[in-house]
PDB file of C-alpha atoms in Angstrom:
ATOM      1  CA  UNK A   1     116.873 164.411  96.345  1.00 77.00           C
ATOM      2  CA  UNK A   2     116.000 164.894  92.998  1.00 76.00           C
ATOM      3  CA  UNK A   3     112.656 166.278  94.092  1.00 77.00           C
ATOM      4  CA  UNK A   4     114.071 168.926  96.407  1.00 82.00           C
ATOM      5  CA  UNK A   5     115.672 170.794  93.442  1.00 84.00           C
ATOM      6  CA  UNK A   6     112.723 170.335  91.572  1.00 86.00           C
ATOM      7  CA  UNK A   7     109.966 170.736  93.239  1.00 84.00           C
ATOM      8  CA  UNK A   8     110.566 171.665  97.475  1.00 85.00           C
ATOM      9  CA  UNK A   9     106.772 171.770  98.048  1.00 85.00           C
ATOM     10  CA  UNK A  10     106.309 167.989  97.103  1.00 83.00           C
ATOM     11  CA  UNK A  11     109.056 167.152  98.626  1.00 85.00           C
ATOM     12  CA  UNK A  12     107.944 168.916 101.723  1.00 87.00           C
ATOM     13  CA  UNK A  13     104.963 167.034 101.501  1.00 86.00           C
ATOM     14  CA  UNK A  14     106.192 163.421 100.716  1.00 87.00           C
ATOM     15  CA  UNK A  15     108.423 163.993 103.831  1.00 89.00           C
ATOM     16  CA  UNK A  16     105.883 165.516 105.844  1.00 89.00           C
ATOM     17  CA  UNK A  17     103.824 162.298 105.334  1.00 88.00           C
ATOM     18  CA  UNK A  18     106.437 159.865 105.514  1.00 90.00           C
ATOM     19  CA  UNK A  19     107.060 161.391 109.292  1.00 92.00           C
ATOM     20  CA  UNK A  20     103.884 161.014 110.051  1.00 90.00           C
ATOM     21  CA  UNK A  21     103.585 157.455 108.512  1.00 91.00           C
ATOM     22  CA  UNK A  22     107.109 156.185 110.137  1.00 92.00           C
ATOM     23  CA  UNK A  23     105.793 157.627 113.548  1.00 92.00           C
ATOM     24  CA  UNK A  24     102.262 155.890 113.651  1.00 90.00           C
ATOM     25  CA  UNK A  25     104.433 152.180 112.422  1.00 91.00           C
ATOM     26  CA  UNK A  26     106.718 153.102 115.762  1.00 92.00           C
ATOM     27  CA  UNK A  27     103.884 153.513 117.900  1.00 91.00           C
ATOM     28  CA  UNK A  28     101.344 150.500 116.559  1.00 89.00           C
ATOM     29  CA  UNK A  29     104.603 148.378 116.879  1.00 90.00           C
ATOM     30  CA  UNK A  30     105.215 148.789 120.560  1.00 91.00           C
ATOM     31  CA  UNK A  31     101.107 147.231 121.598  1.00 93.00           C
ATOM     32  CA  UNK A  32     100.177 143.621 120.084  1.00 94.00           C
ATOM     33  CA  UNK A  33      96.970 145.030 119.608  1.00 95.00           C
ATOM     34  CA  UNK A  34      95.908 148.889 117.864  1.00 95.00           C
ATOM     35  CA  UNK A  35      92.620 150.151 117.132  1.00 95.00           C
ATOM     36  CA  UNK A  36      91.278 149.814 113.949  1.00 96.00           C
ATOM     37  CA  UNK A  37      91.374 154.016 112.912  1.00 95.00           C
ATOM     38  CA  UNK A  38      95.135 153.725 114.052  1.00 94.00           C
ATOM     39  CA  UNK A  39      95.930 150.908 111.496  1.00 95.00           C
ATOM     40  CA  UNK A  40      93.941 152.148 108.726  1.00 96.00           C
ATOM     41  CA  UNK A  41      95.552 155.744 109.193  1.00 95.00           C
ATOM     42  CA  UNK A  42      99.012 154.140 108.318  1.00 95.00           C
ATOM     43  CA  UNK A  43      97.776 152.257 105.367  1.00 96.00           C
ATOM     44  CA  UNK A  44      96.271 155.571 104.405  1.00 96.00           C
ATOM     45  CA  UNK A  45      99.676 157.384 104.890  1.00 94.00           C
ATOM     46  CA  UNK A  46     101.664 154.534 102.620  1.00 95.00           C
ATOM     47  CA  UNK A  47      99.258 154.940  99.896  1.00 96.00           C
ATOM     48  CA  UNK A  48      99.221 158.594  99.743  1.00 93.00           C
ATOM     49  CA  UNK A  49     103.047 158.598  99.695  1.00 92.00           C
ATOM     50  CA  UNK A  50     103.145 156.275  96.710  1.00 92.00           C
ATOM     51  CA  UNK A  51     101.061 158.562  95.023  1.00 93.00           C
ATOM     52  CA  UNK A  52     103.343 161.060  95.839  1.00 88.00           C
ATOM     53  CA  UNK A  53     106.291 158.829  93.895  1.00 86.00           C
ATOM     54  CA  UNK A  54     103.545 158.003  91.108  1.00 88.00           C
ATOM     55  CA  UNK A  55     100.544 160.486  90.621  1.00 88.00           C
ATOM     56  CA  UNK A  56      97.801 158.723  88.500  1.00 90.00           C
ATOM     57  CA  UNK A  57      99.221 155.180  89.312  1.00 93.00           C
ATOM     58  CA  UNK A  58      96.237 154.106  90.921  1.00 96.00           C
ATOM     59  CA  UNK A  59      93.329 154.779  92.925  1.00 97.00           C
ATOM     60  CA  UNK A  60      92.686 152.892  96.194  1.00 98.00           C
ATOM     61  CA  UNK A  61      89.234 152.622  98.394  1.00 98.00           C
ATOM     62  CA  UNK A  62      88.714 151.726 102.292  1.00 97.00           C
ATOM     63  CA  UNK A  63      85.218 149.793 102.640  1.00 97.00           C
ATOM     64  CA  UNK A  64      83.796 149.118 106.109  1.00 97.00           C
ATOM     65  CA  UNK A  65      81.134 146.930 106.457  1.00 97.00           C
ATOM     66  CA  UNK A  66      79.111 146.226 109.738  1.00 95.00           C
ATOM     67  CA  UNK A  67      81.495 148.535 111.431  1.00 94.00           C
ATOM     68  CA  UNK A  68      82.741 152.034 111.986  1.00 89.00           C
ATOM     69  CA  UNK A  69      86.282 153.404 111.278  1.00 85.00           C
ATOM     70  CA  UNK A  70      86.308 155.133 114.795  1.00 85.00           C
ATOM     71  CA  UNK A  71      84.754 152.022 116.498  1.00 88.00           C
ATOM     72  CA  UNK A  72      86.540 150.841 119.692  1.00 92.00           C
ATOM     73  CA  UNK A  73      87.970 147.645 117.589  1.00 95.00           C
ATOM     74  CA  UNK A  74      91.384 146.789 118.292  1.00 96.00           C
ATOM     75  CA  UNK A  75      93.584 144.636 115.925  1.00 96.00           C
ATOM     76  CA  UNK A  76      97.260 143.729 115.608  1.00 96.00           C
ATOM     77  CA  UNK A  77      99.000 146.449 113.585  1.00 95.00           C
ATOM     78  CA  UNK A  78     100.751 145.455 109.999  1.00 94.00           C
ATOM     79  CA  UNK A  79      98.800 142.414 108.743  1.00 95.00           C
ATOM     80  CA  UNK A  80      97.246 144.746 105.952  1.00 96.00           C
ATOM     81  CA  UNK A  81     100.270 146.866 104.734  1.00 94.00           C
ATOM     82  CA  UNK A  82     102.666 144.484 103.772  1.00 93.00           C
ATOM     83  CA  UNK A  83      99.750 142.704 101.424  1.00 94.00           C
ATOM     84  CA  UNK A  84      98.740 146.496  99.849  1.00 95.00           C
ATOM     85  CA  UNK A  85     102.354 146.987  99.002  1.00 94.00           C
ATOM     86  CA  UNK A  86     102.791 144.156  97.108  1.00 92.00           C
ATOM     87  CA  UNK A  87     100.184 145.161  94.866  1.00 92.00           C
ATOM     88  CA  UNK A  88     101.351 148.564  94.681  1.00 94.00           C
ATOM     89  CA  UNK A  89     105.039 147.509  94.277  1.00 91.00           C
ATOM     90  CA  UNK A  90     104.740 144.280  91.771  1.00 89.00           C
ATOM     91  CA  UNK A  91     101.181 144.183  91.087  1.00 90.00           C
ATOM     92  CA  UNK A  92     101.515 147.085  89.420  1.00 93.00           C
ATOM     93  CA  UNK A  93     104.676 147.351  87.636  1.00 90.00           C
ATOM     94  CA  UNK A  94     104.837 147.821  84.307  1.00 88.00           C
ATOM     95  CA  UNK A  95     101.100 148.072  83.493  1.00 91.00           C
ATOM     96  CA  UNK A  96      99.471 150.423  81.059  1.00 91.00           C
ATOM     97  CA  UNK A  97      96.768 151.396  82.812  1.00 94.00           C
ATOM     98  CA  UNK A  98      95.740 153.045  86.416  1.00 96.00           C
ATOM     99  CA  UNK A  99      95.691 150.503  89.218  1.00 96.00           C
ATOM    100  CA  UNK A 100      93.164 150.027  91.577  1.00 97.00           C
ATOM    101  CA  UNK A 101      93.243 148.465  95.154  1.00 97.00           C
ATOM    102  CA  UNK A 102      89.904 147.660  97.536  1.00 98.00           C
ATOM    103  CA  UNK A 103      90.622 146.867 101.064  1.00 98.00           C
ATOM    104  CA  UNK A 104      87.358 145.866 102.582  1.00 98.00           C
ATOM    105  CA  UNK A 105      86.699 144.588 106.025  1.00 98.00           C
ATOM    106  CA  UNK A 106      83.717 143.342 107.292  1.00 97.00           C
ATOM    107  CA  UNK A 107      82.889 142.725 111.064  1.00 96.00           C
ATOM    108  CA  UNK A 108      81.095 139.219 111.176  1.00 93.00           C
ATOM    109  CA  UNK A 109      80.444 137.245 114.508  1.00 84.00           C
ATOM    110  CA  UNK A 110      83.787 137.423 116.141  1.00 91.00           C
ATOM    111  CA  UNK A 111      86.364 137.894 113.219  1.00 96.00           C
ATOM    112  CA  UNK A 112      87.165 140.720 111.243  1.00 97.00           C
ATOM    113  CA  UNK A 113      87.112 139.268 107.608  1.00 98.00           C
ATOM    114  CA  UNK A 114      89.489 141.287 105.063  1.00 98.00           C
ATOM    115  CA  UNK A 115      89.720 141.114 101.359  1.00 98.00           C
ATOM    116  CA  UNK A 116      92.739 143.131  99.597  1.00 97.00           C
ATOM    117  CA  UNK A 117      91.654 142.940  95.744  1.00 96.00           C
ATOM    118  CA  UNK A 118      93.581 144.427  93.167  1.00 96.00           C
ATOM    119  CA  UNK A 119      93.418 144.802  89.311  1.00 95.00           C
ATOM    120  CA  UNK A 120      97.471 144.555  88.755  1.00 93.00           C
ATOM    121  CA  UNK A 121      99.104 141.598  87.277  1.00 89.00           C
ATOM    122  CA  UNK A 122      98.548 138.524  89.700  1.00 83.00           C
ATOM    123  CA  UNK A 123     100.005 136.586  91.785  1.00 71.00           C
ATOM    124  CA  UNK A 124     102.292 134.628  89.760  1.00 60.00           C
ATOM    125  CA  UNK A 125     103.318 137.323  87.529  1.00 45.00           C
ATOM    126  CA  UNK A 126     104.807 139.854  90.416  1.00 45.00           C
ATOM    127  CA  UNK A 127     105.304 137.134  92.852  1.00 45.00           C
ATOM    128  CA  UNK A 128     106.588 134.558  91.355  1.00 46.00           C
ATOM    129  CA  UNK A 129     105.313 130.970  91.386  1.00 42.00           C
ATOM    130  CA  UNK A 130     104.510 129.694  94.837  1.00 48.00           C
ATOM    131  CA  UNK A 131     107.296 131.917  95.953  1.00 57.00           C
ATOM    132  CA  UNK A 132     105.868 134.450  99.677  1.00 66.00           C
ATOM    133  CA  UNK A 133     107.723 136.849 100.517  1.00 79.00           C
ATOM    134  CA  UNK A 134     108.853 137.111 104.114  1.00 87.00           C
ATOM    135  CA  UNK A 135     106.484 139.411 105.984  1.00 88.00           C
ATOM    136  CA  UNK A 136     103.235 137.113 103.656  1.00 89.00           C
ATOM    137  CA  UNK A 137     104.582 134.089 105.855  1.00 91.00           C
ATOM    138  CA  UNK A 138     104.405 135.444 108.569  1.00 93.00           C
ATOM    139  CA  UNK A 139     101.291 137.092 108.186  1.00 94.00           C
ATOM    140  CA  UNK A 140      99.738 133.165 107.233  1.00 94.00           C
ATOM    141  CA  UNK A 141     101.664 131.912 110.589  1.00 95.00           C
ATOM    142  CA  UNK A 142      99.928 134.504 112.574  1.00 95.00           C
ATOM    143  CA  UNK A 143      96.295 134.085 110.917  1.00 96.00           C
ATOM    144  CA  UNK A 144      96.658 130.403 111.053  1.00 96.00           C
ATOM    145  CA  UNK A 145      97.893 130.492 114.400  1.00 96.00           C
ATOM    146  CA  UNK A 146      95.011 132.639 115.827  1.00 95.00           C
ATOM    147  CA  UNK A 147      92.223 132.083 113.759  1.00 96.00           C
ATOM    148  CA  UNK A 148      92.867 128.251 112.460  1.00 96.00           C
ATOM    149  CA  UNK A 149      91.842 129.501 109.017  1.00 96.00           C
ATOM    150  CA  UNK A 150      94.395 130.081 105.983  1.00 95.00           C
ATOM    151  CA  UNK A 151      94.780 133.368 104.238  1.00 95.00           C
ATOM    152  CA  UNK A 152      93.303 132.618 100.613  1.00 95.00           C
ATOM    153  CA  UNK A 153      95.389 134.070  97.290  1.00 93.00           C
ATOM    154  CA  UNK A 154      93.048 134.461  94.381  1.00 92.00           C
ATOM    155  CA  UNK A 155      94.236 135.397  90.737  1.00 92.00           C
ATOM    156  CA  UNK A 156      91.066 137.254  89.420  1.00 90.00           C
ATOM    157  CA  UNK A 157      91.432 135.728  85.726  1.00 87.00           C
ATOM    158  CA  UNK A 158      90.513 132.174  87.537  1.00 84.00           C
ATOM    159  CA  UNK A 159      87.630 133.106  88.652  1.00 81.00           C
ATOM    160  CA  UNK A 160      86.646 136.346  85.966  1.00 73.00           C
ATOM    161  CA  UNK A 161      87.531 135.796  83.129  1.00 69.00           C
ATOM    162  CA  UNK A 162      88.396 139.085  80.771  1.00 82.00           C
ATOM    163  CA  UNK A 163      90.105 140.251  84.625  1.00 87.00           C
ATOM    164  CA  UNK A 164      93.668 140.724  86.175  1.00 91.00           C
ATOM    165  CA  UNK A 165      94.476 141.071  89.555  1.00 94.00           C
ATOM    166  CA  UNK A 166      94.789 139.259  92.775  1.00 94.00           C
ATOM    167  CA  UNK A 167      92.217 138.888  95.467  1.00 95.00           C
ATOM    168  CA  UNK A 168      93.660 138.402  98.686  1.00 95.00           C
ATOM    169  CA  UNK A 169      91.247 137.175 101.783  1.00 97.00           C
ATOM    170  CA  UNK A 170      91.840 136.965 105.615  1.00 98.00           C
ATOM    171  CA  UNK A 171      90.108 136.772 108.714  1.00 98.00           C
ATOM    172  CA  UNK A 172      91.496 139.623 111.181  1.00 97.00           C
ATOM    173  CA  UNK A 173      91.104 138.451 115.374  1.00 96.00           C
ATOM    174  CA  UNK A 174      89.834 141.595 117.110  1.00 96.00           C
ATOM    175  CA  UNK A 175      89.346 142.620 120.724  1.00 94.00           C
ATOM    176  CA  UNK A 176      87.248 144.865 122.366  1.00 90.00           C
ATOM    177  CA  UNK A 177      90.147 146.688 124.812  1.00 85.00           C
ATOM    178  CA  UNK A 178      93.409 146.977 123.891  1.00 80.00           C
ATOM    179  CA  UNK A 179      94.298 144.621 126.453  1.00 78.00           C
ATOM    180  CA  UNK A 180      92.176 141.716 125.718  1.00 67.00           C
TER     181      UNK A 180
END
């Protein structure tokens, strides 16, 4: 509201976007499987409306390996969001400098491996110990469920020293048709 008196044209904007982001969540929600441009256009949407909220926050980057983004790959929508906005929301609270997140997703044999990094605070620090939120267990039920692996949470500073930030990895099942 406050950004209506103060500036319309961003709020146009923000709301503009959020539309557009609420209506591609509607429609990926209604198939068990989306393709891959469809799901990376609504992570695409959330992060440019938090930059709306927080100009200069951070900076984010989409890196495809061993695949294209308008490929005929289908995956099941909202296993990546919920993961990018907890780095956006706690990972980066509070800090003093500008955030960064890296989604990368590689196509290897017949899994689509992801890796979420971030530079915020860590896992402990915005999660709390060994506390998930909701939508990260059932994200882990689902992975485990279809791909027998786990997803993996990293705190950078574990494995780098002199770095913050959590490393989140994940294999993705994909089909070919939305139908299987």
């Amino acid at each position: 509201q406050k950004e209506i008196k103060n500036n319309p044209k961003n709020a146009e904007n923000y709301l503009l976007k959020f539309s557009r982001m609420l209506r591609l969540i509607l429609e990926n929600s209604m198939n068990n499987y989306v393709l891959l441009e469809k799901e990376l256009e609504v992570i695409k949407q959330y992060l440019e409306l938090k930059l709306i909220q927080t100009p200069n926050q951070f900076s984010y980057q989409i890196v495809l390996k061993n695949i294209e983004e308008d490929e005929f790959i289908f995956i099941p929508p909202m296993l990546l969001q919920p993961i990018i906005e907890n780095s956006v929301e706690h990972g980066f609270k509070n800090i003093e400098y500008q955030g960064e997140v890296i989604v990368t997703l590689d196509l290897k044999k017949k899994l689509l491996y992801c890796t979420i990094e971030d530079n915020g605070k860590g896992y402990a620090v915005h999660s709390g110990a060994n506390k998930k939120s909701a939508s990260t267990q059932l994200i882990a039920s689902f992975i485990r469920k279809t791909t027998k692996q786990e997803i993996k949470f990293i705190n950078k500073e574990e494995v780098h020293t002199n770095q913050s930030g959590l490393i989140v990895k994940f294999p993705i099942p994909y089909q070919l048709t939305e139908n299987g």
